[in-house]
XYZ file of N, CA and C in Angstrom:
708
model
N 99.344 88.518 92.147
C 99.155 89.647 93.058
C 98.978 89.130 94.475
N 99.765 89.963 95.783
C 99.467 89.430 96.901
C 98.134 89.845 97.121
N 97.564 88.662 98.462
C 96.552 89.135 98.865
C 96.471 90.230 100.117
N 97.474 90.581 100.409
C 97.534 91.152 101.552
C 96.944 93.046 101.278
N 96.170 93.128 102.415
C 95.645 94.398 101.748
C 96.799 95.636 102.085
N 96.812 96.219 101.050
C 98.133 97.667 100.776
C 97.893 98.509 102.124
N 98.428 99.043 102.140
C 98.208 100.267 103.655
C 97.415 101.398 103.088
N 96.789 102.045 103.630
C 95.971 102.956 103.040
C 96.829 104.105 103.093
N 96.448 104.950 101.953
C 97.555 106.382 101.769
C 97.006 107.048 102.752
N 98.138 108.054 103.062
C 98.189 109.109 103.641
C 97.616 110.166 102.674
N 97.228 111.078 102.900
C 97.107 112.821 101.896
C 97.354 113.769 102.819
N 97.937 114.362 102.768
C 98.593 115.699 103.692
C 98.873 116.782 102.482
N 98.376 117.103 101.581
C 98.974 118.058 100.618
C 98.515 119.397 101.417
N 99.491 120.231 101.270
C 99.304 121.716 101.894
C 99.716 122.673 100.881
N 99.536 122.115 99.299
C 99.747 123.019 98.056
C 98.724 124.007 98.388
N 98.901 125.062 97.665
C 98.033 126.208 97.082
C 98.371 126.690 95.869
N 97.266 127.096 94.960
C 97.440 127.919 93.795
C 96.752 129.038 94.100
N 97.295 130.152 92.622
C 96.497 130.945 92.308
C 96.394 130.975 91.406
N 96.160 129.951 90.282
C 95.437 130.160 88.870
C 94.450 130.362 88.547
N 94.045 131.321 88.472
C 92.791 131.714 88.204
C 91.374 130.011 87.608
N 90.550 130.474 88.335
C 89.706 129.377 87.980
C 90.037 128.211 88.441
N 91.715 127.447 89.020
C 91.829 125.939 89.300
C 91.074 125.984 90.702
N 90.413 126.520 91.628
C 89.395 125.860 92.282
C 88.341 125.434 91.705
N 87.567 125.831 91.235
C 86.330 125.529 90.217
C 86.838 124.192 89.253
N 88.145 123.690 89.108
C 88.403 123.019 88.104
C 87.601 121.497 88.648
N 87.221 120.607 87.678
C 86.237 119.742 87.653
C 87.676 118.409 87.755
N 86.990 116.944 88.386
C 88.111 115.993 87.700
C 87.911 115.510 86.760
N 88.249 114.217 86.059
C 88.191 113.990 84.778
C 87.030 113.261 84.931
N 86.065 112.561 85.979
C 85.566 111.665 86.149
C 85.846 109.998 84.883
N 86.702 109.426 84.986
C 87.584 108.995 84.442
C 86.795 107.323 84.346
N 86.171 106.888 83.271
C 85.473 105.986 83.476
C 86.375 104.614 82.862
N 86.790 103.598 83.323
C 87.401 102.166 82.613
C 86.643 102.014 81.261
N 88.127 101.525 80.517
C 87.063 101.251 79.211
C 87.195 99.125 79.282
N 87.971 99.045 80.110
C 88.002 97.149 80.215
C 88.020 96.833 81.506
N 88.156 96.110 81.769
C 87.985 95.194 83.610
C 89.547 95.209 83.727
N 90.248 95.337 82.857
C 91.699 95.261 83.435
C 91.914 96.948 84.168
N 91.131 97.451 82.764
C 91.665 99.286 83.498
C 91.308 99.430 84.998
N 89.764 98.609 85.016
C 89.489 99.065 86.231
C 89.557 98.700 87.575
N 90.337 97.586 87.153
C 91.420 96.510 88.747
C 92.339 97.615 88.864
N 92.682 98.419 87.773
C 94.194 99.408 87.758
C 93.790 100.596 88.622
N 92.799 100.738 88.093
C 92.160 102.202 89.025
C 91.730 102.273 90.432
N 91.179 100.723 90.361
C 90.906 100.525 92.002
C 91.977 100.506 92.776
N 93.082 99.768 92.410
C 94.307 99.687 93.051
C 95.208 101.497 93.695
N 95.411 101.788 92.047
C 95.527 103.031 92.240
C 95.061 104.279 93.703
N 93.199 103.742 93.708
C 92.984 104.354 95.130
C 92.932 103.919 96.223
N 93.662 102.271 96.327
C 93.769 102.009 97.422
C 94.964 102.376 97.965
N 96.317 102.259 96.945
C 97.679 101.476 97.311
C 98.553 102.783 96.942
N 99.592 102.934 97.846
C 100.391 103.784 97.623
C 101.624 103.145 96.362
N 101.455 102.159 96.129
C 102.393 101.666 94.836
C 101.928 100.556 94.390
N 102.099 100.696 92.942
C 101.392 99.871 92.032
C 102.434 99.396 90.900
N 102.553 98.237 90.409
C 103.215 98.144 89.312
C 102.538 97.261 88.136
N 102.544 98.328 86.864
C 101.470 97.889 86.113
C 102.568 97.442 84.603
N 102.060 96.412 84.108
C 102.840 95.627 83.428
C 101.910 95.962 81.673
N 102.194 95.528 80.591
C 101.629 94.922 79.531
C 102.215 95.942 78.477
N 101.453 95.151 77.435
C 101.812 95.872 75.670
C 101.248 97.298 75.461
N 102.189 98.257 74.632
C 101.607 99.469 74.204
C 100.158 99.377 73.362
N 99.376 101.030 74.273
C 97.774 100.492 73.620
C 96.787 100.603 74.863
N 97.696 99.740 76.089
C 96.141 99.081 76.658
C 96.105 100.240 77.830
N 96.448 101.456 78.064
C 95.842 102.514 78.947
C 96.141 102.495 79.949
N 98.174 102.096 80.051
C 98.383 102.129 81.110
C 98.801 103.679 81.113
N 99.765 104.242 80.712
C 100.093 105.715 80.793
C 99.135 106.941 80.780
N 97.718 106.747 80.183
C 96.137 107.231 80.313
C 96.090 107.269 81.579
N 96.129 105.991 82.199
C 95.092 106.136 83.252
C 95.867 106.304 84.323
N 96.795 106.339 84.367
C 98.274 106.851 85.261
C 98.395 108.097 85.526
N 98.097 109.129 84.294
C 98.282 110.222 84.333
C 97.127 110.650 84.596
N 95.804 110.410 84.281
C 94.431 110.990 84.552
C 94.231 110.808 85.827
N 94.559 109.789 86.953
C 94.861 109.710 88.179
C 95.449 110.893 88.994
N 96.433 110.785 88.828
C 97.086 111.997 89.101
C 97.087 113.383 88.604
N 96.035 113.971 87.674
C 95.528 114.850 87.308
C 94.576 114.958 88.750
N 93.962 114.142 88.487
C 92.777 114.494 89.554
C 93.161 114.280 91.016
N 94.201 113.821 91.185
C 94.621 113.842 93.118
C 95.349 115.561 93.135
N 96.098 115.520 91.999
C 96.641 116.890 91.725
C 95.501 118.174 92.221
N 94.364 118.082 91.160
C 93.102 118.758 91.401
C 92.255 119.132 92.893
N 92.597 117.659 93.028
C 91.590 117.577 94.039
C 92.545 118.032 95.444
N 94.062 118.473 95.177
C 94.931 118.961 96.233
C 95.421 117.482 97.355
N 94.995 116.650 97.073
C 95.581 115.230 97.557
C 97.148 115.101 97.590
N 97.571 115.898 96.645
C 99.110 115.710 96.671
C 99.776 117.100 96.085
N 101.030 117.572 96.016
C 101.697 118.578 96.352
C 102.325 118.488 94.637
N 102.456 117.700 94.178
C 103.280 117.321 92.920
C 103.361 116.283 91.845
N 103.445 116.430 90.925
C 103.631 114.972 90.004
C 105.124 115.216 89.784
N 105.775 113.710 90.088
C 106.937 113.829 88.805
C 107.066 112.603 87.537
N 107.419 112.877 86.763
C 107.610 112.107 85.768
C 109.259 111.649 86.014
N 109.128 110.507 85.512
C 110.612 110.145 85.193
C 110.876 108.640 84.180
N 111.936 108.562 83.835
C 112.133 107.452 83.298
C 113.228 107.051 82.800
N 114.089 105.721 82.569
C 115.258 105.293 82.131
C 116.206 105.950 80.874
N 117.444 106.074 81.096
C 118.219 106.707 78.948
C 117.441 107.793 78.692
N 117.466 108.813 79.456
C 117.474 110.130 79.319
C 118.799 111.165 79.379
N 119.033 111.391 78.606
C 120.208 112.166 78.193
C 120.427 113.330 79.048
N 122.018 113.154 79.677
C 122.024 113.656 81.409
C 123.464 114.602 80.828
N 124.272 115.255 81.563
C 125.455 115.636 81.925
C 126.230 116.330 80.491
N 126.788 116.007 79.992
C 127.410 116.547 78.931
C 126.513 116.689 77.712
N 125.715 115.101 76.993
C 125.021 115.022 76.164
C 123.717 115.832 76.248
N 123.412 115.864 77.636
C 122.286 116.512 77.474
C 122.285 118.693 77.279
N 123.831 118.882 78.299
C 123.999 120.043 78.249
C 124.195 120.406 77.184
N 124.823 120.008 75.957
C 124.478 120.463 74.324
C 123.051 121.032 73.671
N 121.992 120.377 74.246
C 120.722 120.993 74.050
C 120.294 122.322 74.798
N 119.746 122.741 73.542
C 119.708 124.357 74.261
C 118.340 124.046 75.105
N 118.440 125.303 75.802
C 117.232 125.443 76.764
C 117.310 125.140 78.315
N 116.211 125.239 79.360
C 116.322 124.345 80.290
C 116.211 122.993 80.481
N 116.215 122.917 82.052
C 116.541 121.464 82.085
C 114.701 120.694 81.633
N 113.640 122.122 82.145
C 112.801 121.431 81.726
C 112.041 121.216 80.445
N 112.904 122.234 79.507
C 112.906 122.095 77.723
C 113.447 121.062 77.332
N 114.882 120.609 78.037
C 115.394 118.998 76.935
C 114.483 118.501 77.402
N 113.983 117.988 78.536
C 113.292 116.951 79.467
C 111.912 116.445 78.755
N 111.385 117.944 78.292
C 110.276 118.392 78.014
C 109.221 116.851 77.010
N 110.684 116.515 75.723
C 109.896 115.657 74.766
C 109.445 114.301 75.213
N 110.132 113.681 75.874
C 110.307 112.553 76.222
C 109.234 111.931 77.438
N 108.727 113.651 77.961
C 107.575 112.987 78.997
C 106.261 113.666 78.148
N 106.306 113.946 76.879
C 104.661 114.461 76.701
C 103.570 113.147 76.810
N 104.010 111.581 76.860
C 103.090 111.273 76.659
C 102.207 111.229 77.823
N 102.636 111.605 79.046
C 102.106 112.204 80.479
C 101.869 113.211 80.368
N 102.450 114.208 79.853
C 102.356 115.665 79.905
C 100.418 115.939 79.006
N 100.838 115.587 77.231
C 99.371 115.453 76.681
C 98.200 115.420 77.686
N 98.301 114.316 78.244
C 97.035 113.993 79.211
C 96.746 114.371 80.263
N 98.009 115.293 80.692
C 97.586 115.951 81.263
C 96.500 117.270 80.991
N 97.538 118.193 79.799
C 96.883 119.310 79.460
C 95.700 118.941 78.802
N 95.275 117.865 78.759
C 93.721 117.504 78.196
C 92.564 117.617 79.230
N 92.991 117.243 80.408
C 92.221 117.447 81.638
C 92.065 119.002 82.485
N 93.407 119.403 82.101
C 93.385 121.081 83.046
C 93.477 122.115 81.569
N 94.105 121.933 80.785
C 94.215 122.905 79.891
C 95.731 123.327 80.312
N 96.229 123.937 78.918
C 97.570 124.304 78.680
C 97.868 125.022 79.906
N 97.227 126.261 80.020
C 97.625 127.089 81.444
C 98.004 126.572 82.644
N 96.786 125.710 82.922
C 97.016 124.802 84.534
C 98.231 124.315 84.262
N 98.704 123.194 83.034
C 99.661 122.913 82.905
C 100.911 123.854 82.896
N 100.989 124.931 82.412
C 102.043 125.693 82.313
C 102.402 125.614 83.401
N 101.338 126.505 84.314
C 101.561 127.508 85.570
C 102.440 126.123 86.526
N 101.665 124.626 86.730
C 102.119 123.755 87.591
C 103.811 123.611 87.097
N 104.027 123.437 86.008
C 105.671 123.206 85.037
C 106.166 124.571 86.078
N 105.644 125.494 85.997
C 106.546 126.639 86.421
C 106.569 127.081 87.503
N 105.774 126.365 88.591
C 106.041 126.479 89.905
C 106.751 125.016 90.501
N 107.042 124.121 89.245
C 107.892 122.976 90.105
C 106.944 122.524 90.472
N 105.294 121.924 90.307
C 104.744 121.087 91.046
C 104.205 120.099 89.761
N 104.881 120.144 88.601
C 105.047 119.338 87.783
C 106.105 119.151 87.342
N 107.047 117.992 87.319
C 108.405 118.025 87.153
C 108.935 117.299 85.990
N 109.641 117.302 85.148
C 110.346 115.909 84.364
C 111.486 115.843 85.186
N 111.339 114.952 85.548
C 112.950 114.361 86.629
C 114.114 113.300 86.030
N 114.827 113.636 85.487
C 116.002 112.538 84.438
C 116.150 111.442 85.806
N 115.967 109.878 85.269
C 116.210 109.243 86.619
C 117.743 109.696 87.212
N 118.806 110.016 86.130
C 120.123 109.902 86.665
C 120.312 111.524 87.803
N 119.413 112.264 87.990
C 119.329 113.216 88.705
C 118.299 113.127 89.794
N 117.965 111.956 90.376
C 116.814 112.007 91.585
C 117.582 111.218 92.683
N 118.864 110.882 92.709
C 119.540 110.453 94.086
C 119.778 111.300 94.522
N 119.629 111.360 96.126
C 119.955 111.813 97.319
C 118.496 112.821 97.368
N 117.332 112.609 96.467
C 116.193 113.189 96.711
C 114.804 112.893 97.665
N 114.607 113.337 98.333
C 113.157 112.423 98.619
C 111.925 113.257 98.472
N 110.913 112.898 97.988
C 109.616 113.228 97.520
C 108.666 112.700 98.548
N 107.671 114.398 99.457
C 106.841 113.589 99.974
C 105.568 114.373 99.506
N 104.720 113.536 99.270
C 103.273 114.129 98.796
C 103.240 114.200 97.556
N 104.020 113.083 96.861
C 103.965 113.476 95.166
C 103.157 112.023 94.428
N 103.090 112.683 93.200
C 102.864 111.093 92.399
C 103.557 111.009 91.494
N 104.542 109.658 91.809
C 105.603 109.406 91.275
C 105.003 108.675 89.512
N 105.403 108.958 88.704
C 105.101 108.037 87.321
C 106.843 107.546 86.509
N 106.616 106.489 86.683
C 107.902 106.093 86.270
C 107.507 105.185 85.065
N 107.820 105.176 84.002
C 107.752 104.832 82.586
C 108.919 104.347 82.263
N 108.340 103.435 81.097
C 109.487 102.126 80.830
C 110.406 102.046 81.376
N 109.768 101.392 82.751
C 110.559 100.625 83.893
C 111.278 99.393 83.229
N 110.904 99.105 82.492
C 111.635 97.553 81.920
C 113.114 97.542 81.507
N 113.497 98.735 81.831
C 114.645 99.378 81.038
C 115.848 100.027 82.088
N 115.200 99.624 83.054
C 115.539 100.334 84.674
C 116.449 99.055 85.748
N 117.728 99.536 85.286
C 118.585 98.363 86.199
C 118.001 98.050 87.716
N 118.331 97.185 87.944
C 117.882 96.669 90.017
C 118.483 97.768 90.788
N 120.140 98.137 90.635
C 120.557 98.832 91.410
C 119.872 100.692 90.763
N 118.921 101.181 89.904
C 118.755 101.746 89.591
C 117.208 102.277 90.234
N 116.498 101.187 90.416
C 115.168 100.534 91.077
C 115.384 100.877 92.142
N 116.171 100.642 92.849
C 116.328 100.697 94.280
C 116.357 101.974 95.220
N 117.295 102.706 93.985
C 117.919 103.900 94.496
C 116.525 104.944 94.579
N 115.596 104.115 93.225
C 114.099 105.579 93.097
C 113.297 104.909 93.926
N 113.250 103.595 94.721
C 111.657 103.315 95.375
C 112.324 104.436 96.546
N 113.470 104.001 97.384
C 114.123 105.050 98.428
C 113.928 105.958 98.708
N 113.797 106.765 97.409
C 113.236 108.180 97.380
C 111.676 108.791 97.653
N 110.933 107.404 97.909
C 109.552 107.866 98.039
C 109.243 108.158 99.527
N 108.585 109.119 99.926
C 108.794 109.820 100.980
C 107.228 109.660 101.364
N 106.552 110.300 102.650
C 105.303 110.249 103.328
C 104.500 111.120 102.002
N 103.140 110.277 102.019
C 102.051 111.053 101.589
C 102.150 110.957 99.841
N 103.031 109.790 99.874
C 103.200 109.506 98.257
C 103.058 108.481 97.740
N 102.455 108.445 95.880
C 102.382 107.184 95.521
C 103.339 106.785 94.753
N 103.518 105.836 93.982
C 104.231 105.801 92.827
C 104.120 104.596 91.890
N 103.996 104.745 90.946
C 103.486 103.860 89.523
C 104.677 103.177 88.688
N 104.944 102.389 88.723
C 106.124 101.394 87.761
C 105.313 100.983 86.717
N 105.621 101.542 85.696
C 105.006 101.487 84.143
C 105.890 100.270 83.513
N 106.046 99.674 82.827
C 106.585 98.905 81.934
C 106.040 97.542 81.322
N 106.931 96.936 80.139
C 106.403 95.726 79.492
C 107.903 95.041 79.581
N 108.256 93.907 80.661
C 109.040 93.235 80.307
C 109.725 92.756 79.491
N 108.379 92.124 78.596
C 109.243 91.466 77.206
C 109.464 92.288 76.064
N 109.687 93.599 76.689
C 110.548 94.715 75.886
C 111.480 95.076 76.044
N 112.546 94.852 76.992
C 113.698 95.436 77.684
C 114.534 95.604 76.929
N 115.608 96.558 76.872
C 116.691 96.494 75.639
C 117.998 96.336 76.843
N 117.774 95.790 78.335
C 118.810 96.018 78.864
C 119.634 94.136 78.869
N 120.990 94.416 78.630
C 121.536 93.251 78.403
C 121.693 92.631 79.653
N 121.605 92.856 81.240
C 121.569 92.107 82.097
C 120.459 92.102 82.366
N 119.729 91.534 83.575
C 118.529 91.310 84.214
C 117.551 92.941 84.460
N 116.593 92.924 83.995
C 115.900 93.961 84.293
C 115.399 94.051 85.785
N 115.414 95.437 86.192
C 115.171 95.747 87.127
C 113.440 95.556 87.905
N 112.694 95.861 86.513
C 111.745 95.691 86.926
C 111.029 93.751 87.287
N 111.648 93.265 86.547
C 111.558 91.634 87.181
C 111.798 91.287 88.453
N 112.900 91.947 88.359
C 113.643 91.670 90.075
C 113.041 92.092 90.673
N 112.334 93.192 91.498
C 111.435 93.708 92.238
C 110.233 93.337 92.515
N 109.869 92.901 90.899
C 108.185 91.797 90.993
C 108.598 90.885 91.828
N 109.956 90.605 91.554
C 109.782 88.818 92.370
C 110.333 89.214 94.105
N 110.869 90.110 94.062
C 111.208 90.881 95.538
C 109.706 90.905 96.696
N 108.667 91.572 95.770
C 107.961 91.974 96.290
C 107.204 90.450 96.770
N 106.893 89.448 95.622
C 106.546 88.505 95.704
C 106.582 87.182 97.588
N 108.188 87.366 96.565
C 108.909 86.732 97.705
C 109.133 86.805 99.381
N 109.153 88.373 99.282
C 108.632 88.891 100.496
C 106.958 89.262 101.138
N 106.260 88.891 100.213
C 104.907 88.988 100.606
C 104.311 90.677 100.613
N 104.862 91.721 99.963
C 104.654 92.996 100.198
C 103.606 93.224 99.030
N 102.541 93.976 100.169
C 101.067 94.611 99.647
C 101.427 95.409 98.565
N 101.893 94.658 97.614
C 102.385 95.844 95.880
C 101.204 95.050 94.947
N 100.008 95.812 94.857
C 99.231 94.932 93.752
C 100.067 95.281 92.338
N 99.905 94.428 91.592
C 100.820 94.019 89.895
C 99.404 93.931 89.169
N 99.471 94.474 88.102
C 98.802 94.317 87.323
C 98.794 94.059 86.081
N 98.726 93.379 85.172
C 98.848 92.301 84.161
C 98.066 93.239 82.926
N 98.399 93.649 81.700
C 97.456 93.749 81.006
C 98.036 92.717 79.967
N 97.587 92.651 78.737
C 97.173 91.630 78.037
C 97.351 92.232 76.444
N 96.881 91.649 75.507
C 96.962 92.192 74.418
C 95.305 92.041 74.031
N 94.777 91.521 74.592
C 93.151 91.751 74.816
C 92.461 92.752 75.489
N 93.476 93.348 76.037
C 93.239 95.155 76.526
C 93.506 95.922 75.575
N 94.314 95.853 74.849
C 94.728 97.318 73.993
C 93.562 97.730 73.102
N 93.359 98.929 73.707
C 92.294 100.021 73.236
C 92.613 101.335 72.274
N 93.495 101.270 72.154
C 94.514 102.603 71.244
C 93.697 102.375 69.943
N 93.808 101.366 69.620
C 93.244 101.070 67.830
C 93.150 99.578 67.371
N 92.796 99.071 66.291
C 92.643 97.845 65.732
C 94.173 97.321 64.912
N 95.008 98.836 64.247
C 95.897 98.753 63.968
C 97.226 98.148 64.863
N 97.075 99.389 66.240
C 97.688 99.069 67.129
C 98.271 97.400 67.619
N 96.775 96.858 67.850
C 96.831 95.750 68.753
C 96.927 94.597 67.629
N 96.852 95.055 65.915
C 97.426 94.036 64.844
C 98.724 93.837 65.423
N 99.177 95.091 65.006
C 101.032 95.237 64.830
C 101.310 94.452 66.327
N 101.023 95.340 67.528
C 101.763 94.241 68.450
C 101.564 92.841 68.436
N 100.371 92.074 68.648
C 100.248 90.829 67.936
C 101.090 89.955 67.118
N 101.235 90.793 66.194
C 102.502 90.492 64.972
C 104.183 90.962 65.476
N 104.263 91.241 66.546
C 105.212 91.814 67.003
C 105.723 90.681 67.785
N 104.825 90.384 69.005
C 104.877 89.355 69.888
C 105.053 87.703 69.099
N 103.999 87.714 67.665
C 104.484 86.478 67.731
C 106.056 85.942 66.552
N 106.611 87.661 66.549
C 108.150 87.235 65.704
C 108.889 87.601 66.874
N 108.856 88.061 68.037
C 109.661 87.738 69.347
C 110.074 89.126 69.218
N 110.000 90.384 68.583
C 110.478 91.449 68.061
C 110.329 92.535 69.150
């Protein structure tokens, strides 16, 4: 991680609701359950971008989304979007009935869940249906820019360079954004995107704290952190 300190965010959100009760709504007060979560969280409120690395389990997509529940809450920002790599776009996806934010719908609950755990189904609805909660297919966010949002981008490891490039671009004033992934998971046959950028950022010295989790973080279960264990050491 560089040492250079991140720039401090901007907040300019000029959202409003009227859901009944979301002023009164409380945040999660969101406590670390390891010293890794809570380098993640600190970062989180310093740095307008973060890229958080490790094995399924250790609370990176938790504490990603409970974050942004509560900047959401607390009116800090205008929007969440979700997004992420091999989401079924254009023809394949137009076969599925519904809207765009019904196909979209499965593939981001594990953001979505944690969310409606913090506001409740409604808050959640009402935000889905005014567009200030989005599932965004990555292959549909060029020529977009997002300002005042919190970006969550999930299994980044899976996310070409020239693919990387095109979504940091898109981040606009008054926004953060989160690069989720585990490297030594990639199913992509050239160079992953998300490597290249670690070492971008590196190389160029840019205030992007990285954060490392471990397999000595994973908190999901005992089962969990067997199987990956046993996962990692057949290379699988």
């Amino acid at each position: 991680m560089n040492n250079l300190e991140p720039p401090k965010k901007q907040t300019r959100s000029r959202r409003k609701t009227n859901y009944k009760g979301a002023a009164s709504k409380k945040t999660s007060g969101i406590t670390p359950r390891t010293e890794k979560q809570k380098q993640f969280l600190d970062h989180l409120k310093q740095s307008s971008q973060v890229f958080v690395l490790g094995p399924a389990g250790t609370g990176k997509t938790y504490v990603t989304a409970t974050y942004a529940a509560d900047q959401y809450t607390l009116k800090e920002i205008d929007k969440i979007v979700i997004t992420r790599p091999h989401v079924a776009v254009g023809k394949e996806l137009g076969y599925l009935p519904g809207t765009l934010e019904e196909k979209t719908y499965p593939w981001a609950l594990p953001v979505l869940d944690v969310l409606e755990k913090h506001w409740g189904k409604g808050v959640l609805d009402t935000a889905i249906k005014n567009g200030n909660v989005e599932m965004a297919p990555l292959a549909l966010m060029r020529g977009r820019s997002f300002d005042n949002t919190f970006i969550i981008v999930d299994e980044t490891q899976n996310i070409t360079t020239h693919e990387l490039k095109m979504l940091l671009t898109r981040v606009g004033e008054g926004s953060t954004i989160v690069l989720n992934g585990d490297v030594q998971q990639s199913d992509l046959k050239e160079a992953d995107g998300l490597s290249k950028v670690i070492h971008l950022a590196k190389k160029h010295m840019l205030p992007v704290p990285i954060v490392e989790f471990g397999v000595d973080d994973i908190v999901r279960s005992d089962i969990c952190a067997e199987w990956v264990k046993v996962f990692m050491k057949e290379k699988l």
